mmCIF file of N, CA and C in Angstrom:
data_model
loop_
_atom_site.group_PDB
_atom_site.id
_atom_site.type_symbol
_atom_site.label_atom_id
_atom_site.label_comp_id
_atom_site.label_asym_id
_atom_site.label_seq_id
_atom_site.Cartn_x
_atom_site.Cartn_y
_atom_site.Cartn_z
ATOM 1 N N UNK A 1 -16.850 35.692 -11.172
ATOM 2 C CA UNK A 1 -17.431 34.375 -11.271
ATOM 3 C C UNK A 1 -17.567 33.778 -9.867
ATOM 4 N N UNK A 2 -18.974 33.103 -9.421
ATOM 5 C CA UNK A 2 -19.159 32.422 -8.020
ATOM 6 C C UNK A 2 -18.350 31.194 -8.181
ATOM 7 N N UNK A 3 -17.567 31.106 -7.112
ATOM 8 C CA UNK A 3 -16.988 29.698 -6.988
ATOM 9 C C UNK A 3 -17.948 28.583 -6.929
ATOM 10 N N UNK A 4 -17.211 27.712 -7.527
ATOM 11 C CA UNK A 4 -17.818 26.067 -7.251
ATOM 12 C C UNK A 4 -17.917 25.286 -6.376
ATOM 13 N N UNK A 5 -18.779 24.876 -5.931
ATOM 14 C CA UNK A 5 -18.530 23.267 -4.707
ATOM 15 C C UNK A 5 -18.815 22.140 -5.501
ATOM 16 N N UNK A 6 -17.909 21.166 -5.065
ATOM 17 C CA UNK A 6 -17.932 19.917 -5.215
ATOM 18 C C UNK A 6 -18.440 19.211 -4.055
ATOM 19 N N UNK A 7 -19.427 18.368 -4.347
ATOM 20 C CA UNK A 7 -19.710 17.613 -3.099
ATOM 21 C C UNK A 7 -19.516 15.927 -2.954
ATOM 22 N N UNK A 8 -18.747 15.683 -2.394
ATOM 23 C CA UNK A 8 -18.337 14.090 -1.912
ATOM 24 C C UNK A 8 -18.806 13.268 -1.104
ATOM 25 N N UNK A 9 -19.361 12.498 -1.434
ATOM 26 C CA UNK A 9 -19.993 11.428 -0.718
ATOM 27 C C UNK A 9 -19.710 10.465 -0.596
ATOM 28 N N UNK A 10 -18.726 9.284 0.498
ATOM 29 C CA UNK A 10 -18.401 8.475 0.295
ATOM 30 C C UNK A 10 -19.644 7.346 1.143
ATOM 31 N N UNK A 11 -19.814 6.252 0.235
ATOM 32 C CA UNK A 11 -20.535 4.799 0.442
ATOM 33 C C UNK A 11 -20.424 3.711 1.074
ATOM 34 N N UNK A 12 -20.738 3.097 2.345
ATOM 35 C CA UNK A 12 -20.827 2.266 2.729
ATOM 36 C C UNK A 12 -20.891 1.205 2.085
ATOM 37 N N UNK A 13 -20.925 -0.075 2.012
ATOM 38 C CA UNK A 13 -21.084 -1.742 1.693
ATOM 39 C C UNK A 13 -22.888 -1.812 1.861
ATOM 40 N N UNK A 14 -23.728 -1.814 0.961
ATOM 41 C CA UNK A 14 -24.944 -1.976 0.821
ATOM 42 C C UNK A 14 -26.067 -0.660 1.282
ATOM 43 N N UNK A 15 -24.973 0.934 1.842
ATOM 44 C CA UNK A 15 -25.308 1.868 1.996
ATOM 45 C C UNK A 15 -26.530 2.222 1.206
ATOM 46 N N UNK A 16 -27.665 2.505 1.142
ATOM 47 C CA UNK A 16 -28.912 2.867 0.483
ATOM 48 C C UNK A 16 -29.374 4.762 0.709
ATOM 49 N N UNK A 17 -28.742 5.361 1.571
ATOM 50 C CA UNK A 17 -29.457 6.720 2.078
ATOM 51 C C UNK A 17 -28.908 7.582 1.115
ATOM 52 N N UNK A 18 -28.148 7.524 0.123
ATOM 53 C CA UNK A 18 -27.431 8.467 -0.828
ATOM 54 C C UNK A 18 -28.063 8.729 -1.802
ATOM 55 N N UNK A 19 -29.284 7.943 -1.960
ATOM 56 C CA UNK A 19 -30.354 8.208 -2.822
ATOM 57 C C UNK A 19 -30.984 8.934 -2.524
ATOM 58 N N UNK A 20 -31.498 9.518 -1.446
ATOM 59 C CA UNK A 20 -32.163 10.272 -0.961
ATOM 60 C C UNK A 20 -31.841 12.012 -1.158
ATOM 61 N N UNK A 21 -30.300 11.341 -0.168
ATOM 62 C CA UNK A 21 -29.341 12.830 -0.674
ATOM 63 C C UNK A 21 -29.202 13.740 -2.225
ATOM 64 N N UNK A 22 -29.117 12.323 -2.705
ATOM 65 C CA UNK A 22 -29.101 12.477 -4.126
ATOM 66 C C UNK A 22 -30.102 14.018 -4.582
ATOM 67 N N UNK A 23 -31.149 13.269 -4.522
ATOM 68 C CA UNK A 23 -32.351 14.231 -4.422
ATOM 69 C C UNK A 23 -33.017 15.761 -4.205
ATOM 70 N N UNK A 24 -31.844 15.486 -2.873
ATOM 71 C CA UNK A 24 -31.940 16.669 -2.024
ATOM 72 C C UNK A 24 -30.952 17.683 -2.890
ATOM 73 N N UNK A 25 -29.861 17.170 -3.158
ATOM 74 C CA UNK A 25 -28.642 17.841 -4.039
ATOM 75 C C UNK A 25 -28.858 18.531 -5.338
ATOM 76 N N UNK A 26 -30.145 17.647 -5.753
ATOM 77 C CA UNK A 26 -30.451 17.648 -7.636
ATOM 78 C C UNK A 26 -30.900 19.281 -7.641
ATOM 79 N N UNK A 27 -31.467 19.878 -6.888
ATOM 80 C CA UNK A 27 -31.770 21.481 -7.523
ATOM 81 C C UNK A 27 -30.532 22.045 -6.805
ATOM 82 N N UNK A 28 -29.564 21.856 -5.963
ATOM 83 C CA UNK A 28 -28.744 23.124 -5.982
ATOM 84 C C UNK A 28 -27.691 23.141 -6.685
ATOM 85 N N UNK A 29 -26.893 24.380 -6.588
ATOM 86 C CA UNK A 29 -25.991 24.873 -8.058
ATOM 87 C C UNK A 29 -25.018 24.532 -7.137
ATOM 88 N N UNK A 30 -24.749 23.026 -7.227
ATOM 89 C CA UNK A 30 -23.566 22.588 -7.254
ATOM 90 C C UNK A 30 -22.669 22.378 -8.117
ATOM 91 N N UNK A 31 -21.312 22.189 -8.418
ATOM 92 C CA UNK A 31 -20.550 21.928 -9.669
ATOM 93 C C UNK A 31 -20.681 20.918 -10.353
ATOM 94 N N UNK A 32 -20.417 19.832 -9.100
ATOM 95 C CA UNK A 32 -20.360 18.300 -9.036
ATOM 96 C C UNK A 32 -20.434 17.419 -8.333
ATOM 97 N N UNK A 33 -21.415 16.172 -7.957
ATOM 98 C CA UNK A 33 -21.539 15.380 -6.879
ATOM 99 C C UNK A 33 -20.356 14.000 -7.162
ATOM 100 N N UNK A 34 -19.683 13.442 -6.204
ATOM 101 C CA UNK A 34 -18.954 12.289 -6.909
ATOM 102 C C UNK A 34 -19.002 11.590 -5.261
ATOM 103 N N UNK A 35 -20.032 10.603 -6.337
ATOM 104 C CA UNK A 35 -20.454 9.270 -5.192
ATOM 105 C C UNK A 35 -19.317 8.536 -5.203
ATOM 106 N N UNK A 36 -18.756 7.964 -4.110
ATOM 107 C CA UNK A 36 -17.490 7.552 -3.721
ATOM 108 C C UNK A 36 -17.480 6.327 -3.403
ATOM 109 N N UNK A 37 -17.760 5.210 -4.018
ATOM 110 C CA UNK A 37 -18.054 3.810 -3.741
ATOM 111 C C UNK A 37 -17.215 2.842 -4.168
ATOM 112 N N UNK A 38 -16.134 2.506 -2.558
ATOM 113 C CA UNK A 38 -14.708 1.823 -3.029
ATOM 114 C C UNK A 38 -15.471 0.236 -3.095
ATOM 115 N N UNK A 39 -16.270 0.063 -2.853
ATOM 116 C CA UNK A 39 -16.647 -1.607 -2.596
ATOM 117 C C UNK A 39 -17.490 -2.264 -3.402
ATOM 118 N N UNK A 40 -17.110 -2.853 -4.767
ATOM 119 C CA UNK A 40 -17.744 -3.403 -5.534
ATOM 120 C C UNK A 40 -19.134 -3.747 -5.250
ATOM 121 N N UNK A 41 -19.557 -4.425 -4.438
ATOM 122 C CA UNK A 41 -21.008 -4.494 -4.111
ATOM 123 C C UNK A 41 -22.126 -3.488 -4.266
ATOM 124 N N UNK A 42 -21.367 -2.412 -4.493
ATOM 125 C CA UNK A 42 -22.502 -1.479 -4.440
ATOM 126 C C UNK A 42 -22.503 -0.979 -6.039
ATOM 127 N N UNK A 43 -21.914 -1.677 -7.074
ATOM 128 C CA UNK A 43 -22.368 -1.497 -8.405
ATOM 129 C C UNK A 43 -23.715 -1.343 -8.982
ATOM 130 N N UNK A 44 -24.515 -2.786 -8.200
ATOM 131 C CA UNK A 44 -25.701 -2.976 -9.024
ATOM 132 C C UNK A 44 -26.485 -2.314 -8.525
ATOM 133 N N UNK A 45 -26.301 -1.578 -7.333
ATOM 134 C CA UNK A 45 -27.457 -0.375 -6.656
ATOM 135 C C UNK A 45 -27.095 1.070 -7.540
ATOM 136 N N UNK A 46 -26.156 0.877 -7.401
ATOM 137 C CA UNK A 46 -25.714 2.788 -8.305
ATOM 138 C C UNK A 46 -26.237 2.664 -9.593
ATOM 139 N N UNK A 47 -26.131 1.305 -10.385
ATOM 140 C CA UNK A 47 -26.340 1.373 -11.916
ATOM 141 C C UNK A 47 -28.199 1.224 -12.192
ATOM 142 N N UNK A 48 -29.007 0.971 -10.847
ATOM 143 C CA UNK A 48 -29.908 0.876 -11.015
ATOM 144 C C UNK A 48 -30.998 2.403 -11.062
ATOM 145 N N UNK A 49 -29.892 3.361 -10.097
ATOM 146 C CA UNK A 49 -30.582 4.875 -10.032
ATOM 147 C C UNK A 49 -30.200 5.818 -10.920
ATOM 148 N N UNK A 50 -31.338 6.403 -11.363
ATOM 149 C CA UNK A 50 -30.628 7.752 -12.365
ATOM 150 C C UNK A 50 -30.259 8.786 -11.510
ATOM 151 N N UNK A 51 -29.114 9.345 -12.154
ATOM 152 C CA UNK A 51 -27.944 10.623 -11.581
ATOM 153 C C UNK A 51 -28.506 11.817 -12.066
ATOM 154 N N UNK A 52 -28.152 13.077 -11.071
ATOM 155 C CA UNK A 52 -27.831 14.303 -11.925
ATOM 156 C C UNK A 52 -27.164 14.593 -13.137
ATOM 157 N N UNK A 53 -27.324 15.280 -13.846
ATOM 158 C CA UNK A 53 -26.351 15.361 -14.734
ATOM 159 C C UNK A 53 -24.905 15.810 -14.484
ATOM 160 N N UNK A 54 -24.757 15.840 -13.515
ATOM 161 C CA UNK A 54 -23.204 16.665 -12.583
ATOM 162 C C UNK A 54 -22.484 15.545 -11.755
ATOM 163 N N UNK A 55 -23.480 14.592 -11.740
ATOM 164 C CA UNK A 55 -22.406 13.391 -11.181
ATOM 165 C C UNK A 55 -21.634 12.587 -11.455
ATOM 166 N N UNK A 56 -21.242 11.716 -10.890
ATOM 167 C CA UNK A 56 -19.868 11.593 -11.368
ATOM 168 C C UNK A 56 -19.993 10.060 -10.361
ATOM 169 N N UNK A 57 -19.398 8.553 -9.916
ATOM 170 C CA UNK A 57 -19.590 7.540 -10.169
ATOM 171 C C UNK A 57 -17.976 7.541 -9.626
ATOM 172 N N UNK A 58 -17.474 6.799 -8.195
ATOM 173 C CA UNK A 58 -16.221 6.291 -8.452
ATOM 174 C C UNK A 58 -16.118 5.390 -7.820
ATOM 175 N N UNK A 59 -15.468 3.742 -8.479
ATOM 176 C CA UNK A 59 -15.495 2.780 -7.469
ATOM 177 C C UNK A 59 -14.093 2.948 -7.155
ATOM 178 N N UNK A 60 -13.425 3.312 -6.049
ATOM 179 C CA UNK A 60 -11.893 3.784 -5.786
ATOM 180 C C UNK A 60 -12.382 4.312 -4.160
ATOM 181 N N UNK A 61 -10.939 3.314 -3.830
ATOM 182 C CA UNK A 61 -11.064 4.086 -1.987
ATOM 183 C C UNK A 61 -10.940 2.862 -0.995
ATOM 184 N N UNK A 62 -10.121 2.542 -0.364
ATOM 185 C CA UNK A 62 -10.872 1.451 0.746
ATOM 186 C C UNK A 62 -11.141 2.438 1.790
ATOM 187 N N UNK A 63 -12.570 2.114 2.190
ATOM 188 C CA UNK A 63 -12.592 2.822 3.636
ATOM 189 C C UNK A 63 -13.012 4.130 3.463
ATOM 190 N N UNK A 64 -13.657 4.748 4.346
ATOM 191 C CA UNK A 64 -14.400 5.971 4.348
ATOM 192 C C UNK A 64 -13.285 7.053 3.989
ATOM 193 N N UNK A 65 -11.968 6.864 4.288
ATOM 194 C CA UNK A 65 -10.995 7.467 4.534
ATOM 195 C C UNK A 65 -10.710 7.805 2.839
ATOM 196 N N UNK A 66 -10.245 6.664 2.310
ATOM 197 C CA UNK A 66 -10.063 6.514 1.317
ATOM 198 C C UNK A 66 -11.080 6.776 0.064
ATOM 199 N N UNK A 67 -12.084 6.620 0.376
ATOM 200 C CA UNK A 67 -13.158 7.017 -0.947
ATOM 201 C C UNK A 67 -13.107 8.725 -0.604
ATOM 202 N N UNK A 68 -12.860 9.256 0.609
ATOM 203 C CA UNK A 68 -13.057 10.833 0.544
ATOM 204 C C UNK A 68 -11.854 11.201 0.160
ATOM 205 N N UNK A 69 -10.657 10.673 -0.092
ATOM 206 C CA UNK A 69 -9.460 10.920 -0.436
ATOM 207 C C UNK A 69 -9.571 10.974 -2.516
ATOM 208 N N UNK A 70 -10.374 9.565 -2.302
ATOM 209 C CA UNK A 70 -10.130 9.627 -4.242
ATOM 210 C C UNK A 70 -10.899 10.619 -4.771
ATOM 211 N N UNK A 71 -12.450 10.937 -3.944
ATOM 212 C CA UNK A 71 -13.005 12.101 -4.562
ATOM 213 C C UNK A 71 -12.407 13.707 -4.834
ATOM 214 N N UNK A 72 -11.874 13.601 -3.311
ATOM 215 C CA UNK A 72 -10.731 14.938 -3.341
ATOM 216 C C UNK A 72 -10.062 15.433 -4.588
ATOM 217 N N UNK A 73 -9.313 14.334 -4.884
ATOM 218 C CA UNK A 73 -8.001 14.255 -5.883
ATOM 219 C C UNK A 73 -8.977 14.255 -7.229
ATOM 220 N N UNK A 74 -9.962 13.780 -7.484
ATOM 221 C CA UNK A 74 -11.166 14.016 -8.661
ATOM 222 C C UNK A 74 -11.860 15.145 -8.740
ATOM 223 N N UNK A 75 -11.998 16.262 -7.970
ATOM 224 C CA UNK A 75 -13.055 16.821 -7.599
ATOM 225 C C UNK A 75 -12.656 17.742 -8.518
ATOM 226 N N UNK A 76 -13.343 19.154 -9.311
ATOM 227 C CA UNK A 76 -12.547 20.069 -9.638
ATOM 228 C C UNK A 76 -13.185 21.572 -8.926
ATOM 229 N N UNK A 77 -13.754 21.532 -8.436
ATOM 230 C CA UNK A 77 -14.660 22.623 -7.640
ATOM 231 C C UNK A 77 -13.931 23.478 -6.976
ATOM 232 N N UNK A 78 -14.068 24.838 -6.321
ATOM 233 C CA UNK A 78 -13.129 25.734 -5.414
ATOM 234 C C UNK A 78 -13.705 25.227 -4.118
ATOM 235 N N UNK A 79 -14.175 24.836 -3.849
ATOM 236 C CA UNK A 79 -14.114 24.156 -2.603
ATOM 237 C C UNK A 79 -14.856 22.811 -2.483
ATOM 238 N N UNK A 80 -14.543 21.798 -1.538
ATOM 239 C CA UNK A 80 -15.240 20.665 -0.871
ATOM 240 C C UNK A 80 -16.030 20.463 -0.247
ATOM 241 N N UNK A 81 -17.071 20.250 -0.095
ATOM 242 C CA UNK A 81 -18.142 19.709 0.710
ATOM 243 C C UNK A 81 -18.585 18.055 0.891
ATOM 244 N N UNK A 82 -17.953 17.911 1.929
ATOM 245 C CA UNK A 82 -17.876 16.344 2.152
ATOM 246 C C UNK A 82 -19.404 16.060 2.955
ATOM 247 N N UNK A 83 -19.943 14.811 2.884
ATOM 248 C CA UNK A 83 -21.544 14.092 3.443
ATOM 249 C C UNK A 83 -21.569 12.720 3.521
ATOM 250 N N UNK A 84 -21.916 12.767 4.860
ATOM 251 C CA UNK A 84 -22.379 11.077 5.091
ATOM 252 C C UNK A 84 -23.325 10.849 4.659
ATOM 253 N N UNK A 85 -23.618 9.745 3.944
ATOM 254 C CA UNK A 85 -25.156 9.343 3.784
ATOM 255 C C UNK A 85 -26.033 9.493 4.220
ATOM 256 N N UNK A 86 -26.306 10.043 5.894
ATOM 257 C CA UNK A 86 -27.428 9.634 6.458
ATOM 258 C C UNK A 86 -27.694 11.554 7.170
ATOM 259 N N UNK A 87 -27.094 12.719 6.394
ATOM 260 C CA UNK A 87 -27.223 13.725 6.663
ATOM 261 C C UNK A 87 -28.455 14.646 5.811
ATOM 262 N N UNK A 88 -28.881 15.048 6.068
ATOM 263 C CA UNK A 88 -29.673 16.220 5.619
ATOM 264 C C UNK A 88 -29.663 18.165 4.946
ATOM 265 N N UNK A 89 -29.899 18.199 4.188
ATOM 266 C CA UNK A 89 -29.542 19.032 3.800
ATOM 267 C C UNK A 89 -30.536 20.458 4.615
ATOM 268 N N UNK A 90 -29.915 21.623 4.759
ATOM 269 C CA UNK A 90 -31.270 22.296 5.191
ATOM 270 C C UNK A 90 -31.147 24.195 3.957
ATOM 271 N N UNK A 91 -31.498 24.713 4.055
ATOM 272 C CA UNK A 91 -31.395 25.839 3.340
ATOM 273 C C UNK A 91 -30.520 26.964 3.918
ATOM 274 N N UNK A 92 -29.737 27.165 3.027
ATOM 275 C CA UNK A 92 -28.768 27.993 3.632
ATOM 276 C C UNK A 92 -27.035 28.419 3.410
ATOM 277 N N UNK A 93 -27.103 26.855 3.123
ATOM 278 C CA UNK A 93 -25.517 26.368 2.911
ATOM 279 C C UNK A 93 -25.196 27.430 2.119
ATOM 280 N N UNK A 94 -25.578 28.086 1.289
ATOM 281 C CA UNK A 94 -24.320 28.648 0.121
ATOM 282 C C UNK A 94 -24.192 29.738 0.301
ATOM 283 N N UNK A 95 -24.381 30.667 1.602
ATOM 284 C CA UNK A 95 -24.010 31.373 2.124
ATOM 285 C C UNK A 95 -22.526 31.768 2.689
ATOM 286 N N UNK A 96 -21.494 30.899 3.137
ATOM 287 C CA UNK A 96 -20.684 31.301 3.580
ATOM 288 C C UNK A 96 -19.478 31.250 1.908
ATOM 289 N N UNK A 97 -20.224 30.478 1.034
ATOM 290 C CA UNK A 97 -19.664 30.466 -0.023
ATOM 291 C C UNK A 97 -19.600 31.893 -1.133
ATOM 292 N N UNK A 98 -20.752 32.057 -0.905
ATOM 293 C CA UNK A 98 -21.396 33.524 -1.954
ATOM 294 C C UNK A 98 -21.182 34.559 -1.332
ATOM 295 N N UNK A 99 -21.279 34.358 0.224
ATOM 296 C CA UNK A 99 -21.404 36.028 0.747
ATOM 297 C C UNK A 99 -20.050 35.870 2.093
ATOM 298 N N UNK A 100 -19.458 35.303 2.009
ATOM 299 C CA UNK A 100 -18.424 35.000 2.802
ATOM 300 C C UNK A 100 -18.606 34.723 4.233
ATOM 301 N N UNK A 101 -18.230 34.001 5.261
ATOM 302 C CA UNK A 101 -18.757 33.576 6.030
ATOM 303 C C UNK A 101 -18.000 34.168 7.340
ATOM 304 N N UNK A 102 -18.444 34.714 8.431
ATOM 305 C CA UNK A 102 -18.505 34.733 9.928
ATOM 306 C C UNK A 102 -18.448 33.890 11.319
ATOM 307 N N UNK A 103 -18.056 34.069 11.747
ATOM 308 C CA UNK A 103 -18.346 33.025 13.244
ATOM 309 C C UNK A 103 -19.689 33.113 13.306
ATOM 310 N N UNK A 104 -20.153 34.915 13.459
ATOM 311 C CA UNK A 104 -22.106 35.127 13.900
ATOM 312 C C UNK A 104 -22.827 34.568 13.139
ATOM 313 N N UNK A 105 -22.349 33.988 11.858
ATOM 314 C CA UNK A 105 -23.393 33.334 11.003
ATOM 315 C C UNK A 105 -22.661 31.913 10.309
ATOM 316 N N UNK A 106 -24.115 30.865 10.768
ATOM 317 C CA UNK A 106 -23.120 29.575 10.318
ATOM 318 C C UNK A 106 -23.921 29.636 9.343
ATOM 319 N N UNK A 107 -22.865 29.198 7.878
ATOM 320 C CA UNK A 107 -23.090 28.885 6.449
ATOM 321 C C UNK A 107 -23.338 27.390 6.095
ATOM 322 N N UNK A 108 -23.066 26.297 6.658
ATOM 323 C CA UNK A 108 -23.161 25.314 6.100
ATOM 324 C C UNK A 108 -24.526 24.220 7.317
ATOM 325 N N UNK A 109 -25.176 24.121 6.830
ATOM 326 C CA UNK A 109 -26.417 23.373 7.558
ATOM 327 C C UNK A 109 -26.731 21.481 7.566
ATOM 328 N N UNK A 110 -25.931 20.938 8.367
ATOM 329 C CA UNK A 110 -26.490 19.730 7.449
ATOM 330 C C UNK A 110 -26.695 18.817 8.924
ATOM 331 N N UNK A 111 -28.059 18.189 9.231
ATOM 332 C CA UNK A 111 -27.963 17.356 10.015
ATOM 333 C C UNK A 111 -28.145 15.876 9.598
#
């Protein structure tokens, strides 16, 4: 069986670029995305976008620190993949996951 990634995203205070990500995330065979949004304010933006079916919604965390901490402890995936909002995905990533990874070859792509 291929292992799982979980991917964590923790939210800024009126943060908007995770929608985007969102997007970018929706076709790969990820396990589970869990948007990490410790700061009430950002309710009425999350409840306004439709999710993957793999996501997952947490208002828990103060601080960047802390929302990547509650996703952690939520996550159930064989490994983590943590993202700032304002990163990019490029083709490639699930390489060091599927085929095991090297120094000569970087597996994870994200600017």
């Amino acid at each position: 069986m291929a292992p799982t990634i979980s991917v964590i995203v923790p939210i800024a205070p009126g943060e908007r670029k995770w929608v985007q990500l969102l997007k970018q995330l929706e076709p790969l065979p990820v396990h589970e995305i869990l948007l990490c949004a410790g700061a009430t304010n950002n309710r009425t933006l999350i409840e306004q976008v439709g999710f993957p079916e793999n996501t997952k919604v947490l208002l828990e965390g103060k601080g960047r620190a802390g929302q990547m901490n509650a996703g952690a402890k939520l996550a159930t995936g064989d490994y983590l993949w943590f993202f700032a909002c304002g990163h990019e995905i490029w083709l490639g990533y699930t390489g060091c996951v599927e085929g095991g990874h090297s120094r000569s070859s970087p597996c994870a792509f994200v600017s």
